[in-house]
Coordinates of C-alpha atoms in Angstrom, one line a residue:
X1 CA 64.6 92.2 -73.8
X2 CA 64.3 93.0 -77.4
X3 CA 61.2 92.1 -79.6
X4 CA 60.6 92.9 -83.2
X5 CA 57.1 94.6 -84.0
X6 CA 55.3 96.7 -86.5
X7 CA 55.1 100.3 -86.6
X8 CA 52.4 101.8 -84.4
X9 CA 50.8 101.7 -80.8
X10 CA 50.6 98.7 -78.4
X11 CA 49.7 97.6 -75.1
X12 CA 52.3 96.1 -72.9
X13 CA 51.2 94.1 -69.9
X14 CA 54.3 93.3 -67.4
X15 CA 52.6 90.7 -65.5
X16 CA 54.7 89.8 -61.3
X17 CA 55.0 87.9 -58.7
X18 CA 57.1 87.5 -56.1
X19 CA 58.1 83.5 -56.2
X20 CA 61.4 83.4 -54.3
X21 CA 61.1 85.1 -50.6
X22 CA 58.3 84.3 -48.1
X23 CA 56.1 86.2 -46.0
X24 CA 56.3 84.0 -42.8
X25 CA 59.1 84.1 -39.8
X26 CA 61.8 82.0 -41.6
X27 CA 65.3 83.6 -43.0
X28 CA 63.7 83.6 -46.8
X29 CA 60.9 86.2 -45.8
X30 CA 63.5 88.8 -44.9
X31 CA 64.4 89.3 -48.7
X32 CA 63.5 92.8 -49.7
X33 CA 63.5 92.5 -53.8
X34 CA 64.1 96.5 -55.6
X35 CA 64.4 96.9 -59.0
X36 CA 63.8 99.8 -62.3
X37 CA 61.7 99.1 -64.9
X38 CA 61.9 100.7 -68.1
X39 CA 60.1 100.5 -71.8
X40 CA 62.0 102.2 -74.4
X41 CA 64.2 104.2 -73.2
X42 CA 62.0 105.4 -70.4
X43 CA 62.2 104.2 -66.6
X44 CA 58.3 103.4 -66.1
X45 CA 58.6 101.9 -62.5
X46 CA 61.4 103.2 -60.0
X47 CA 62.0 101.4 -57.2
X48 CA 59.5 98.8 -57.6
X49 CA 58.8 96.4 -54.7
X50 CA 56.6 93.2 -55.9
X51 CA 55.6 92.3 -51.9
X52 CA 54.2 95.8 -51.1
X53 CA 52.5 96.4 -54.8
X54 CA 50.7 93.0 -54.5
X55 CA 50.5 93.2 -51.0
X56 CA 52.3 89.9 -50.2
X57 CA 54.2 87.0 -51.9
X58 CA 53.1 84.6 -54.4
X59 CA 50.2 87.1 -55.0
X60 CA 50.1 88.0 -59.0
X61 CA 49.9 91.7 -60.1
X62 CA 50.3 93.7 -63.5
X63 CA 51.1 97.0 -65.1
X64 CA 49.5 98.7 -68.0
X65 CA 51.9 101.0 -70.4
X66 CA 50.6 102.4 -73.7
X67 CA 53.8 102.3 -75.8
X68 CA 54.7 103.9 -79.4
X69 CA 57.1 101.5 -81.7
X70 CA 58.1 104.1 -83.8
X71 CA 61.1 101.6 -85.5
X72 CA 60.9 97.7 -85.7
X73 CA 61.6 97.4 -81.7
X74 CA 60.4 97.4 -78.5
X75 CA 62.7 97.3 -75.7
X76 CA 62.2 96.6 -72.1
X77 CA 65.0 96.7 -69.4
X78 CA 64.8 95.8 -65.9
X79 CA 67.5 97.2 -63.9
X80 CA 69.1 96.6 -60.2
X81 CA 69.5 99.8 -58.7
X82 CA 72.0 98.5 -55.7
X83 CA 68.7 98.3 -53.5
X84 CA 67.4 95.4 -51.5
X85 CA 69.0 92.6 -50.0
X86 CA 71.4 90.6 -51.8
X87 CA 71.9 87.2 -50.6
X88 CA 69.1 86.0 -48.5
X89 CA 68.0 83.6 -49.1
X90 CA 70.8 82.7 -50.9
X91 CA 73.1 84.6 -53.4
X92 CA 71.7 85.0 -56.7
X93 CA 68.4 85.2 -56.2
X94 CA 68.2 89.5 -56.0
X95 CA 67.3 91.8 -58.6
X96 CA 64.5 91.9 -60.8
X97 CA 61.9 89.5 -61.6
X98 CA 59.0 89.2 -64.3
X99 CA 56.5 86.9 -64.3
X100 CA 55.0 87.2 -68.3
X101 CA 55.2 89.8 -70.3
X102 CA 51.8 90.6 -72.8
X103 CA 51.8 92.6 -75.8
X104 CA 48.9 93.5 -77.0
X105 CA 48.3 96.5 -80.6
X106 CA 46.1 99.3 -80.8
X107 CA 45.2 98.8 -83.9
X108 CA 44.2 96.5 -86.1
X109 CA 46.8 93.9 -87.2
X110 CA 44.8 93.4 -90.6
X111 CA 45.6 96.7 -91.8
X112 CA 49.3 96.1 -92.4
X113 CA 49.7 95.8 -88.6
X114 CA 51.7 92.8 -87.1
X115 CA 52.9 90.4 -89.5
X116 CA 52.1 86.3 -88.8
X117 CA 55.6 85.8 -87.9
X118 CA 55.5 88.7 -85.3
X119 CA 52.4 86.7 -83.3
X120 CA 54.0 83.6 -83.9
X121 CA 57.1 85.0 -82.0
X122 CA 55.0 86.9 -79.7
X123 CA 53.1 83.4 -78.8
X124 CA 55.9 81.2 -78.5
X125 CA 57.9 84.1 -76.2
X126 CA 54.7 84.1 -73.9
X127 CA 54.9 80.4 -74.0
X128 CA 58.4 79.8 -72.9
X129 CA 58.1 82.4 -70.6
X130 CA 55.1 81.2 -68.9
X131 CA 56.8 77.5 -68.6
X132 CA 59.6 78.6 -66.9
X133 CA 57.5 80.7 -64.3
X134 CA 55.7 76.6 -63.8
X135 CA 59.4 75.5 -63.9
X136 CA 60.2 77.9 -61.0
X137 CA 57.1 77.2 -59.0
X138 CA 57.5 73.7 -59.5
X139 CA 60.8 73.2 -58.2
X140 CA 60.1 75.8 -55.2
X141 CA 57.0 73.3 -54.2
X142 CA 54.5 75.4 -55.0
X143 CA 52.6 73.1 -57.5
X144 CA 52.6 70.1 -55.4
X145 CA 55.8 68.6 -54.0
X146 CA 56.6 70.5 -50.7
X147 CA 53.5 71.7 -50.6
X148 CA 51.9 69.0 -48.8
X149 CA 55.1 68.1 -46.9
X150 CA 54.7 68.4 -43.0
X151 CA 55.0 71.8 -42.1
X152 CA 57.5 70.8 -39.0
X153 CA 59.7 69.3 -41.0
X154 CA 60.3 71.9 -43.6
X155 CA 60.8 74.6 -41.0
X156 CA 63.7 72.7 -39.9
X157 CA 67.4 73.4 -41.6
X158 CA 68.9 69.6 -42.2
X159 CA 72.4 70.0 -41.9
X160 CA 72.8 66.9 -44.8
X161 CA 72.7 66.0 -48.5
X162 CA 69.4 66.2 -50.2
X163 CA 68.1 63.9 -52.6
X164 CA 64.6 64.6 -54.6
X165 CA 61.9 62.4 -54.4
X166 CA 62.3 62.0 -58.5
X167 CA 65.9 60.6 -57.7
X168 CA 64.8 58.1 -55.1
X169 CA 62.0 56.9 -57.3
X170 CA 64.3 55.5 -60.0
X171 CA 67.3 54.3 -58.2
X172 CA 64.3 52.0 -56.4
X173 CA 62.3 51.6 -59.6
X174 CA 59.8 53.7 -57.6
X175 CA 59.9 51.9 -54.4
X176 CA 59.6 48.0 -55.5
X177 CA 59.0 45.4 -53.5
X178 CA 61.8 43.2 -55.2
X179 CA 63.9 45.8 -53.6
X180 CA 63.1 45.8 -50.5
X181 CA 65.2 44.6 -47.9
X182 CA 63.8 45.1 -45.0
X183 CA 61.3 46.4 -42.2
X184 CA 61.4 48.0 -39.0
X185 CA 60.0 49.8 -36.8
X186 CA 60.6 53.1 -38.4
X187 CA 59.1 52.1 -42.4
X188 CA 60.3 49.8 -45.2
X189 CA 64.1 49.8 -46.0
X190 CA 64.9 49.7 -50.2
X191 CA 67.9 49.1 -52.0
X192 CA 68.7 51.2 -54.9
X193 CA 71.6 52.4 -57.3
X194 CA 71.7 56.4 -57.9
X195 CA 72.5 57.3 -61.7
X196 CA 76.3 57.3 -60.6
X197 CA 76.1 53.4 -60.1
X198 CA 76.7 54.6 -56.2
X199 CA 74.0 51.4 -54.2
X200 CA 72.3 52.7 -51.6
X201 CA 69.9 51.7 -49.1
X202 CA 66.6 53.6 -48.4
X203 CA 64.8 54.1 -45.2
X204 CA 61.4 55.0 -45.4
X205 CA 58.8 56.7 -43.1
X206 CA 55.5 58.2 -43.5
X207 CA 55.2 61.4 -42.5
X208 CA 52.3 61.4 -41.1
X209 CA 54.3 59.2 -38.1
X210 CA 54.9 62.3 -35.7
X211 CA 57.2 60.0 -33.2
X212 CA 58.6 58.8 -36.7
X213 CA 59.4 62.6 -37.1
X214 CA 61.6 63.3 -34.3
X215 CA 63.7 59.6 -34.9
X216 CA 64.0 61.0 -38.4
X217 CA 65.4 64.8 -37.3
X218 CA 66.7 63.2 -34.3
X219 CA 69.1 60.8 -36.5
X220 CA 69.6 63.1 -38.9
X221 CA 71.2 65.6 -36.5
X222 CA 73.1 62.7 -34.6
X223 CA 75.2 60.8 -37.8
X224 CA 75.5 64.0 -39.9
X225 CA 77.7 65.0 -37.0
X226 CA 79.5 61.5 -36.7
X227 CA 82.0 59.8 -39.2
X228 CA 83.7 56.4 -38.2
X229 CA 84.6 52.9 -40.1
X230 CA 81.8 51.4 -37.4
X231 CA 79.3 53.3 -37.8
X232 CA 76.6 53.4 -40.9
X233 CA 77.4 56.6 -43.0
X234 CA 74.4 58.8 -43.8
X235 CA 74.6 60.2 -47.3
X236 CA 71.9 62.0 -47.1
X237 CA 67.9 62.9 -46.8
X238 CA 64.4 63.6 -48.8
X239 CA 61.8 65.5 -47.3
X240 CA 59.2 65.6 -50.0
X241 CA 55.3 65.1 -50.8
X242 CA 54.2 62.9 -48.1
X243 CA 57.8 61.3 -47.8
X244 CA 61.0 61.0 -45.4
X245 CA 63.3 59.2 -46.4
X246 CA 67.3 58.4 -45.2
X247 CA 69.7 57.3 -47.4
X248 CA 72.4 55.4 -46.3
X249 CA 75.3 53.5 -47.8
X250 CA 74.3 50.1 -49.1
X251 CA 75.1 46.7 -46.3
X252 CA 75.4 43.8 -48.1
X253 CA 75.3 40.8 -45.3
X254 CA 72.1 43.0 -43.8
X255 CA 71.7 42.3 -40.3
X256 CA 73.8 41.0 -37.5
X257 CA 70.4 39.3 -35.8
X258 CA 70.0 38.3 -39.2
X259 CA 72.9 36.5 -39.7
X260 CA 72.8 35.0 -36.5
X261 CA 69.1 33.5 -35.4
X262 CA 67.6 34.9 -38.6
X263 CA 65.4 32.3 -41.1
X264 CA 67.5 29.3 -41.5
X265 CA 68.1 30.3 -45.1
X266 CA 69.2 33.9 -43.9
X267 CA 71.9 32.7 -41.7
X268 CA 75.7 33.4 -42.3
X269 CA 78.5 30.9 -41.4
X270 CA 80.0 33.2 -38.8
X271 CA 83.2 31.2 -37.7
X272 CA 85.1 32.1 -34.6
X273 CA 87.4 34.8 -35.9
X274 CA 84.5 37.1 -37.3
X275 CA 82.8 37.0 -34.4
X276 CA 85.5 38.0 -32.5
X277 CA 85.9 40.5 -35.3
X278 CA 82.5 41.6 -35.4
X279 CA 82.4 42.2 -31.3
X280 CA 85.6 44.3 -31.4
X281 CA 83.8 46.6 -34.3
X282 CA 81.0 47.0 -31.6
X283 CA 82.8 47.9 -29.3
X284 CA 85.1 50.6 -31.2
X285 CA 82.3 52.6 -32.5
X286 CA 80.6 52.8 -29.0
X287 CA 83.9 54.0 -27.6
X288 CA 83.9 56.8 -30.1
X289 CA 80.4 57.8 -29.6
X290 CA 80.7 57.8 -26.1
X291 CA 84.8 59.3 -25.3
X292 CA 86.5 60.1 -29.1
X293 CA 83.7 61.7 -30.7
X294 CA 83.4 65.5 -30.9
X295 CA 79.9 65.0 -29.6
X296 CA 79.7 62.6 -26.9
X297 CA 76.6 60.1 -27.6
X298 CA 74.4 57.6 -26.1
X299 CA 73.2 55.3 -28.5
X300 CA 70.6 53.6 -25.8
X301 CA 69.4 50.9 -28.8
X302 CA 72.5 48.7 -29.3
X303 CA 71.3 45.1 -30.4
X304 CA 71.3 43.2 -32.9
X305 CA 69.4 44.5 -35.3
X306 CA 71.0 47.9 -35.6
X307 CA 74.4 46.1 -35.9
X308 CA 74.5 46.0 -39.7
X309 CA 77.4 44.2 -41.7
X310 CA 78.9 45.1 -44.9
X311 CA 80.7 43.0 -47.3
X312 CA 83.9 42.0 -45.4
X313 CA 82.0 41.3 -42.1
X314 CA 82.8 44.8 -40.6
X315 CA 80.4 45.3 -37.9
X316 CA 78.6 49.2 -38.3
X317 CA 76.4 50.4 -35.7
X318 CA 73.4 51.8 -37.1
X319 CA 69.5 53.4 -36.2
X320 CA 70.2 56.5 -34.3
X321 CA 67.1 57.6 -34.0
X322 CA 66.9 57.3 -29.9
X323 CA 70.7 58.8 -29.6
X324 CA 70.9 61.3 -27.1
X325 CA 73.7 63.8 -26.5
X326 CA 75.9 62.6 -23.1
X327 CA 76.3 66.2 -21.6
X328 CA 79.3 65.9 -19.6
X329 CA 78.2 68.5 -17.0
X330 CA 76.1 66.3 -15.5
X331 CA 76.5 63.0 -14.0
X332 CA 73.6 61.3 -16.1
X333 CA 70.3 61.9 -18.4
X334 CA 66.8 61.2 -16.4
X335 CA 65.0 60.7 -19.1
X336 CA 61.7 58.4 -20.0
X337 CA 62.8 54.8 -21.2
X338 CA 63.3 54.2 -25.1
X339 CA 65.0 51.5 -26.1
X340 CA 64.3 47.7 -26.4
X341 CA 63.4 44.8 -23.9
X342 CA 66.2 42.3 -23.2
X343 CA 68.7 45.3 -23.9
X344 CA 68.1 48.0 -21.6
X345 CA 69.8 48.5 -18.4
X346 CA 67.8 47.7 -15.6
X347 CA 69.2 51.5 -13.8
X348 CA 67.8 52.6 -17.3
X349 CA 64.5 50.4 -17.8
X350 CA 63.5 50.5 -14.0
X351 CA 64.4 54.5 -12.8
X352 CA 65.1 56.3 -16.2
X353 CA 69.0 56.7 -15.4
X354 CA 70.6 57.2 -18.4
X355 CA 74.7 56.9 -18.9
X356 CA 77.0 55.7 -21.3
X357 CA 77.0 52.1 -19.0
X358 CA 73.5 51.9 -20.2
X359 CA 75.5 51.2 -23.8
X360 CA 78.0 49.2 -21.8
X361 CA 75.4 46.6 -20.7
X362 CA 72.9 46.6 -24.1
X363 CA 76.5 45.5 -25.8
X364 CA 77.4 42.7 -23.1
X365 CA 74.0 41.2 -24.2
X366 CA 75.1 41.5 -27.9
X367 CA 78.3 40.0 -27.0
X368 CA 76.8 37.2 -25.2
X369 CA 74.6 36.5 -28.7
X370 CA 77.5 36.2 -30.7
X371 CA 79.2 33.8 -28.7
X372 CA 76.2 31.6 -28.2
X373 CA 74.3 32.9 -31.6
X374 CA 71.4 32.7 -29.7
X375 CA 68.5 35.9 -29.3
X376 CA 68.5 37.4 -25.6
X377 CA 64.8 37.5 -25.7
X378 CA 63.8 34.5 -27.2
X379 CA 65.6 31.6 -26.0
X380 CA 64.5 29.9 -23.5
X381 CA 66.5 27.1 -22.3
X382 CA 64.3 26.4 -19.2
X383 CA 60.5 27.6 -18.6
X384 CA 61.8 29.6 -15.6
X385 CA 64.2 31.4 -17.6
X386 CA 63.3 34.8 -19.4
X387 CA 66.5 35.5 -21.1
X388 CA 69.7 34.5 -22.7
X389 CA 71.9 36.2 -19.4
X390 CA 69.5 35.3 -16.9
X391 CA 70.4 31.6 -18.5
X392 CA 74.0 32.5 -18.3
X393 CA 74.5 33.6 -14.4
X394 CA 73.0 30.1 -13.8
X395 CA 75.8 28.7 -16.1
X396 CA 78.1 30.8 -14.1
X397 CA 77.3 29.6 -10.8
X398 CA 77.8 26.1 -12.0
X399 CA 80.9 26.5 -13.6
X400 CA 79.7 25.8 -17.3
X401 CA 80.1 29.0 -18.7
X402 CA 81.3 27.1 -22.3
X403 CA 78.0 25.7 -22.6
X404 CA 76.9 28.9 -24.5
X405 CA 78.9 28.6 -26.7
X406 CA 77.6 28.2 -30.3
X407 CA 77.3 24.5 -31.1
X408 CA 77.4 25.7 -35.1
X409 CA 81.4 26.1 -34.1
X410 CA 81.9 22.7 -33.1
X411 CA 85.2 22.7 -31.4
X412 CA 86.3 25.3 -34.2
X413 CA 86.9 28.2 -31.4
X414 CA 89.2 29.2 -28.8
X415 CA 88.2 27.8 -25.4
X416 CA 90.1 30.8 -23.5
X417 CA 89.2 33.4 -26.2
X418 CA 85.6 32.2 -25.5
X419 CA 86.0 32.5 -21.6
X420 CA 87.2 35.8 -22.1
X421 CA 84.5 37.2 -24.4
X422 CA 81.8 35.6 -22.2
X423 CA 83.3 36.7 -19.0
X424 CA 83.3 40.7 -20.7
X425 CA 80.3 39.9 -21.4
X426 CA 79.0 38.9 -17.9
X427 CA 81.1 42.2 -16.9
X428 CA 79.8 44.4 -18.8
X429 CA 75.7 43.6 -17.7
X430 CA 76.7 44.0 -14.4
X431 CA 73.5 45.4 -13.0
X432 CA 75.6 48.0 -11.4
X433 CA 76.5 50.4 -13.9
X434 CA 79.2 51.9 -11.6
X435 CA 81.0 48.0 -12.3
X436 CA 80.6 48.3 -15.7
X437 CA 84.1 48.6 -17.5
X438 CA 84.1 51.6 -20.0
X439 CA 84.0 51.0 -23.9
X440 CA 87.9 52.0 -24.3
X441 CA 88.6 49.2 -21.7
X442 CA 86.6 46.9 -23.6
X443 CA 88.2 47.6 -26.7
X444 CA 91.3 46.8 -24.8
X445 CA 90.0 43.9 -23.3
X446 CA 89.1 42.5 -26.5
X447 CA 92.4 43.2 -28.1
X448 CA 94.7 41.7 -25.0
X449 CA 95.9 45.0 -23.8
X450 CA 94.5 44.4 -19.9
X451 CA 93.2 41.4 -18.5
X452 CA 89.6 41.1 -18.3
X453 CA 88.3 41.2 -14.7
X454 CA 86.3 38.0 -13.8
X455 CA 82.4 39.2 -12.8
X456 CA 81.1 39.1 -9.3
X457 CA 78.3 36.2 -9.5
X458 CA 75.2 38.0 -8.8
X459 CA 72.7 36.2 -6.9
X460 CA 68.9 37.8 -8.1
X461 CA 67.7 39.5 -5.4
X462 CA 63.5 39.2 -4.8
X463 CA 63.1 42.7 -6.5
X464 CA 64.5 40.9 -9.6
X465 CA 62.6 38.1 -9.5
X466 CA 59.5 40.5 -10.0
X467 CA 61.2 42.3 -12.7
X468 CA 61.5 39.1 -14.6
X469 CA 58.3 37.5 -13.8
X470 CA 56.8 40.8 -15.3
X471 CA 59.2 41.1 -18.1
X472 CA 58.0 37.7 -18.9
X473 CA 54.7 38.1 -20.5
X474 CA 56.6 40.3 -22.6
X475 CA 58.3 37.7 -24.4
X476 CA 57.6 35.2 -26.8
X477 CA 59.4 32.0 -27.3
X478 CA 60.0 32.8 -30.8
X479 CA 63.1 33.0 -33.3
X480 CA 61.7 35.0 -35.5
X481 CA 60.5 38.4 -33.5
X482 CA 61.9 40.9 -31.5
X483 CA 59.6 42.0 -28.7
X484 CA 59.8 46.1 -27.8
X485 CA 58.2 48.0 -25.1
X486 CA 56.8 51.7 -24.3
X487 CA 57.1 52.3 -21.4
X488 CA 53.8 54.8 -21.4
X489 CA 51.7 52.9 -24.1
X490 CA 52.3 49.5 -21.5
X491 CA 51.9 47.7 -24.8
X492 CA 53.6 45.0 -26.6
X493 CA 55.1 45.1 -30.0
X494 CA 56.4 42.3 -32.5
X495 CA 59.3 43.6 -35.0
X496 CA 59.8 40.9 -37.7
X497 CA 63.2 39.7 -38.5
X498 CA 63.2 38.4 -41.2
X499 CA 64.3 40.7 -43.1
X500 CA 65.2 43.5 -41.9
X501 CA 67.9 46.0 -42.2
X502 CA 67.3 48.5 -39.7
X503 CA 64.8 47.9 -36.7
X504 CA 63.8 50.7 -34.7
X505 CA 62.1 50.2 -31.6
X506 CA 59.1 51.5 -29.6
X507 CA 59.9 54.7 -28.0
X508 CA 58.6 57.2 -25.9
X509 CA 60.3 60.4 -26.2
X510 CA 57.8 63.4 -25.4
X511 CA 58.8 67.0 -25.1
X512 CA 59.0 66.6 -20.9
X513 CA 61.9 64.4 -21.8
X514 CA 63.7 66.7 -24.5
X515 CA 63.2 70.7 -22.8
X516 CA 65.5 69.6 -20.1
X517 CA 68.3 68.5 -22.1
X518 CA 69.9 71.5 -23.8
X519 CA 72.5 70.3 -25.9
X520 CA 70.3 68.5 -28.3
X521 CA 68.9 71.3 -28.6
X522 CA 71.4 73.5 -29.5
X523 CA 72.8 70.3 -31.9
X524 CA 69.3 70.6 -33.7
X525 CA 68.0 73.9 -33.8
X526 CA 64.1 74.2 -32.9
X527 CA 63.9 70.8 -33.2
X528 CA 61.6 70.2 -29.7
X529 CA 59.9 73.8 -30.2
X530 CA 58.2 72.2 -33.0
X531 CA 55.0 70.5 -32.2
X532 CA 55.7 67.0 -32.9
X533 CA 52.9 64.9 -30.9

């Protein structure tokens, strides 16, 4: 750095702090930071260390030098001497760093000292420099920003794109509410169009939600990993100020409860061949979650709500916030129940016995919706009658399996494509999950490839009959709500439908459940050594 001065005897003031490393236990605090300082011509500080001179980081320290201009130019080098580290925390940010620099004469400036151009450079170099030292705080998160962002969350390394609040804010026009298209249990859902033109859709959750916080990592960790045409892609993440937020590709026809036993307004014209179509897109992302993926998953949420469909009708599962890995050393998960009334397996809901079958059965009741377009837990054809499939053994039994049907189709349908969904249907919510057919068989199923094997009729035995009667308080003869369950909070939620793109349900993960399950944790590092209740 060259600056132009009057003859004489001056001040200089080089002004540091260290900005970029940290001084707690995460990679950026092992950055060591070594440079030279020198003022014309002469090396003033050799090896100069910011941390140990201040005694710790983001701490602001100066140096004094008395220095002679003898011609029209002071010079001051810094200069990397090979020492310290040179890419942690990332490559670049090594070598020397200044904070301001303050010049100051000896003399006075009114006896032919500095000239009013010389302060005027002198002020406008202090200025520039001092803004970009704000610049560099500011986008570090050290004047606001990150600063209040939950302190779990930032020690955690997101394997996924990252978006900045600012972005968010105007693809969204700063969070509207003429763009938003939903809510769920996890926060508001947005549409929005990024500067590129790219629409998106934006999930939103406080982050002052601590369960919220583990669905967020929890999902994060889960998608990032997985890639398929029927399943919701994940673009990407902001964890800023008091905000989490997931951003996903954009769904235009929303929701499949939506489209089915949403407001009457909100409804799609679903004839028989898209439903067909929508059931076999089901069922092909489950089978690659649970036998193609590199990471074998259970989804343990499959319903309606998180079955979102795009333009074309293409069924893609979404809300992976409950997904746990499948770890095929062992037999199943016992885990506490998460999930959503009316979809869980009762091996699942009654003992905690967690299997890919548990998906089997939670997509044998979504089947059984599309064919009859009807919501598992709020139709209620008889007063005895909880749900949808406890409606459909009956039907069974007497032969009138068809009756399900949609009447919306009329006779536009395929009696014996109809039979054959409905009877997969029945198979796969077989309360024995040993019965259950896998997804790649259902897939096959669905295409024609094997027969479908007609279900055993399943007579309720009296331990189900108290399982319903208590299941039935939970549910309310309503089209327009989705009833979830914690299992340790023995409390009742409503999730509206009316709008919503992505529902998430009541959950009750804790850290008993996640220690014991190792392979989420080596999929999310420290993700359950974090204190997130």
């Amino acid at each position: 750095m060259d600056f132009a001065y009057a003859r004489g005897s001056y001040r200089v003031r080089l002004h540091f702090a260290e900005i970029i490393y940290t001084d707690d236990s995460t990679f950026s605090s092992l950055g060591r930071r070594i440079f030279d300082v020198s003022i014309q011509g002469e090396v003033v500080l050799t090896d100069f260390d910011i941390v140990r001179e201040a005694n710790g980081v983001r701490k602001g320290i100066y140096k004094d030098f008395n220095v002679l201009v003898n011609g029209s130019t002071l010079e001051i080098h810094l200069y990397w001497t090979g020492k310290g580290t040179t890419a942690i925390p990332d490559r670049g940010v090594y070598g020397p760093l200044i904070s301001a620099i303050a010049v100051t004469p000896n003399f006075n400036p009114d006896t032919g000292g500095l000239s009013a151009g010389a302060i005027a450079g002198i002020v406008v170099s202090s200025c520039v420099v001092v803004l970009f030292i704000l610049a560099a705080l500011w986008m570090k998160g050290y004047l606001g920003g990150k600063d209040v962002e939950d302190e779990e969350l930032r020690a955690l390394d997101l394997q996924t794109g990252h978006f900045t609040l600012r972005q968010i804010k105007a693809a969204t026009n700063n969070f509207d509410l003429a763009n938003k298209i939903g809510e769920g249990g996890f926060g508001p859902v947005y549409k929005g169009v990024l500067s590129d033109g790219t629409i998106i859709a934006v999930k939103q959750l406080s982050s002052k939600s601590k369960q919220g916080n583990r669905e967020f990592v929890n999902e994060i960790g889960m998608i990032s990993a997985l890639q398929h045409v029927n399943l919701v892609r994940l673009y990407g993440c902001c964890i800023e100020s008091n905000q989490l937020l997931l951003i996903y590709e954009y769904l235009e026809n929303n929701s499949l409860a939506r489209a089915l036993f949403g407001r009457e307004e909100q409804r799609l014209n679903l004839d028989w061949s898209t439903r067909k179509k929508i059931c076999l897109g089901i069922a092909k992302g489950l089978a690659y979650l649970h036998e193609e993926s590199r990471l074998k998953i259970v989804h343990r949420d499959i319903k309606a709500t998180n079955v979102l469909l795009d333009k074309d009708l293409n069924a893609k599962i979404s809300d992976f916030g409950l997904a746990k890995l499948d770890e095929e050393e062992n037999t199943h998960i016992s885990t506490r129940i998460a999930g959503t009334i009316g979809y869980m397996a009762p091996e699942y809901a009654m003992r905690g016995y967690l299997t890919d079958k548990a998906d089997v059965y939670s997509f044998g009741v979504v089947a059984l919706e599309i064919v009859s377009g009807k919501s598992n837990t709020n139709y209620r054809p008889k007063e005895e009658f909880v749900y949808l499939l406890d409606w459909a053994y009956v039907l069974q039994e007497q032969g009138n399996l068809l009756d399900l049907v949609d009447p919306i189709l009329g006779s536009n349908y395929s009696e014996e494509e109809a039979m054959l969904m409905l009877n997969l249907a029945l198979l796969c919510t077989n309360p024995s999950p040993s019965l259950r057919p896998s997804m790649s068989s259902v897939v096959s199923m669905l295409q024609g490839k094997i027969p479908v094997q007609a279900p055993k009729i399943m007579h309720r035995r009296p331990s189900e009959e108290i399982r319903f009667k208590a299941f039935e308080k939970l549910s309310q003869d309503s089209q327009t709500h989705v009833s979830t369950y914690s299992q340790d909070s023995k409390e009742q939620k409503s999730v509206s439908i009316d709008g919503p793109w992505i529902d998430s349900s009541i959950s009750s993960l804790s850290k008993d459940e996640t220690r014991d399950h190792s392979s989420t944790n080596r999929l999310l590092p420290d993700l359950y050594d974090v204190n997130l209740d």
